[in-house]
Tab-separated table of C-alpha atoms in Angstrom:
chain	number	residue	atom	x	y	z
A	1	MET	CA	-16.841	7.902	-17.839
A	2	GLU	CA	-13.295	6.553	-17.773
A	3	PRO	CA	-11.783	5.489	-14.447
A	4	LYS	CA	-9.124	7.804	-13.081
A	5	ARG	CA	-5.648	6.537	-13.912
A	6	THR	CA	-3.179	6.512	-11.068
A	7	ALA	CA	0.511	5.672	-11.263
A	8	LEU	CA	1.514	2.782	-9.056
A	9	VAL	CA	4.049	3.506	-6.324
A	10	GLY	CA	6.851	1.456	-4.815
A	11	ASN	CA	7.761	0.572	-1.253
A	12	ALA	CA	9.636	3.835	-0.672
A	13	GLU	CA	6.589	5.941	-1.495
A	14	VAL	CA	4.278	3.774	0.638
A	15	ILE	CA	6.710	4.009	3.557
A	16	LYS	CA	6.589	7.806	3.277
A	17	MET	CA	2.785	7.784	3.092
A	18	LEU	CA	2.653	5.755	6.311
A	19	GLY	CA	5.386	7.672	8.119
A	20	MET	CA	7.458	4.526	8.512
A	21	GLN	CA	11.216	4.162	8.531
A	22	SER	CA	11.942	0.907	6.698
A	23	VAL	CA	10.774	-1.765	4.290
A	24	SER	CA	10.876	-4.301	7.116
A	25	GLY	CA	8.268	-2.247	8.988
A	26	LEU	CA	6.048	-2.266	5.904
A	27	ASN	CA	6.502	-6.020	5.515
A	28	LYS	CA	5.584	-6.595	9.168
A	29	LEU	CA	2.481	-4.439	8.718
A	30	ARG	CA	1.433	-6.438	5.653
A	31	VAL	CA	1.741	-9.700	7.611
A	32	ARG	CA	0.019	-8.349	10.733
A	33	ASP	CA	-2.853	-6.467	9.067
A	34	LYS	CA	-4.618	-8.454	6.361
A	35	THR	CA	-6.715	-5.400	5.434
A	36	PHE	CA	-3.658	-3.607	4.027
A	37	PRO	CA	-3.840	-3.374	0.219
A	38	GLU	CA	-2.187	-6.186	-1.689
A	39	PRO	CA	0.745	-5.213	-3.898
A	40	ILE	CA	0.510	-5.504	-7.664
A	41	LYS	CA	3.291	-7.472	-9.355
A	42	THR	CA	4.586	-5.787	-12.488
A	43	SER	CA	5.438	-9.101	-14.181
A	44	GLU	CA	5.135	-12.838	-13.648
A	45	THR	CA	8.805	-13.441	-12.856
A	46	ARG	CA	9.819	-14.441	-9.353
A	47	GLY	CA	11.855	-11.291	-8.737
A	48	ALA	CA	9.240	-8.914	-10.121
A	49	ARG	CA	8.860	-5.618	-8.330
A	50	CYS	CA	5.717	-5.050	-6.338
A	51	ARG	CA	3.856	-1.785	-6.635
A	52	PHE	CA	0.902	-0.387	-4.732
A	53	ASP	CA	-2.090	1.635	-5.818
A	54	PRO	CA	-1.726	4.876	-3.822
A	55	VAL	CA	-5.500	5.393	-3.844
A	56	GLU	CA	-5.946	2.052	-2.049
A	57	VAL	CA	-3.258	2.945	0.494
A	58	GLU	CA	-4.867	6.348	1.156
A	59	GLN	CA	-8.268	4.650	1.558
A	60	TRP	CA	-6.761	2.154	4.023
A	61	ILE	CA	-5.348	5.061	6.049
A	62	ALA	CA	-8.737	6.828	5.993
A	63	ASP	CA	-10.485	3.619	7.115
A	64	LYS	CA	-8.048	3.236	10.024
A	65	LYS	CA	-8.661	6.836	11.082
A	66	ALA	CA	-12.426	6.352	10.907
A	67	ALA	CA	-12.254	3.104	12.911
A	68	ARG	CA	-10.326	4.702	15.770
A	69	ASN	CA	-13.084	7.290	16.229
A	70	GLN	CA	-15.809	4.693	16.704
């Protein structure tokens, strides 16, 4: 069985998923919470864009929801 292919998403999409207002808020979250999914660089250059796997972000959100109910 082939793994499900998911398009990577940028900061703007992740911000919407999290209900945030800005990239700076996302960056602060990434520094503060080491369990947040690591971005995937699209190339090796220094200025390469970072993308996120939306499945990983959704799983992180689900894990946070589950943890608050414990």
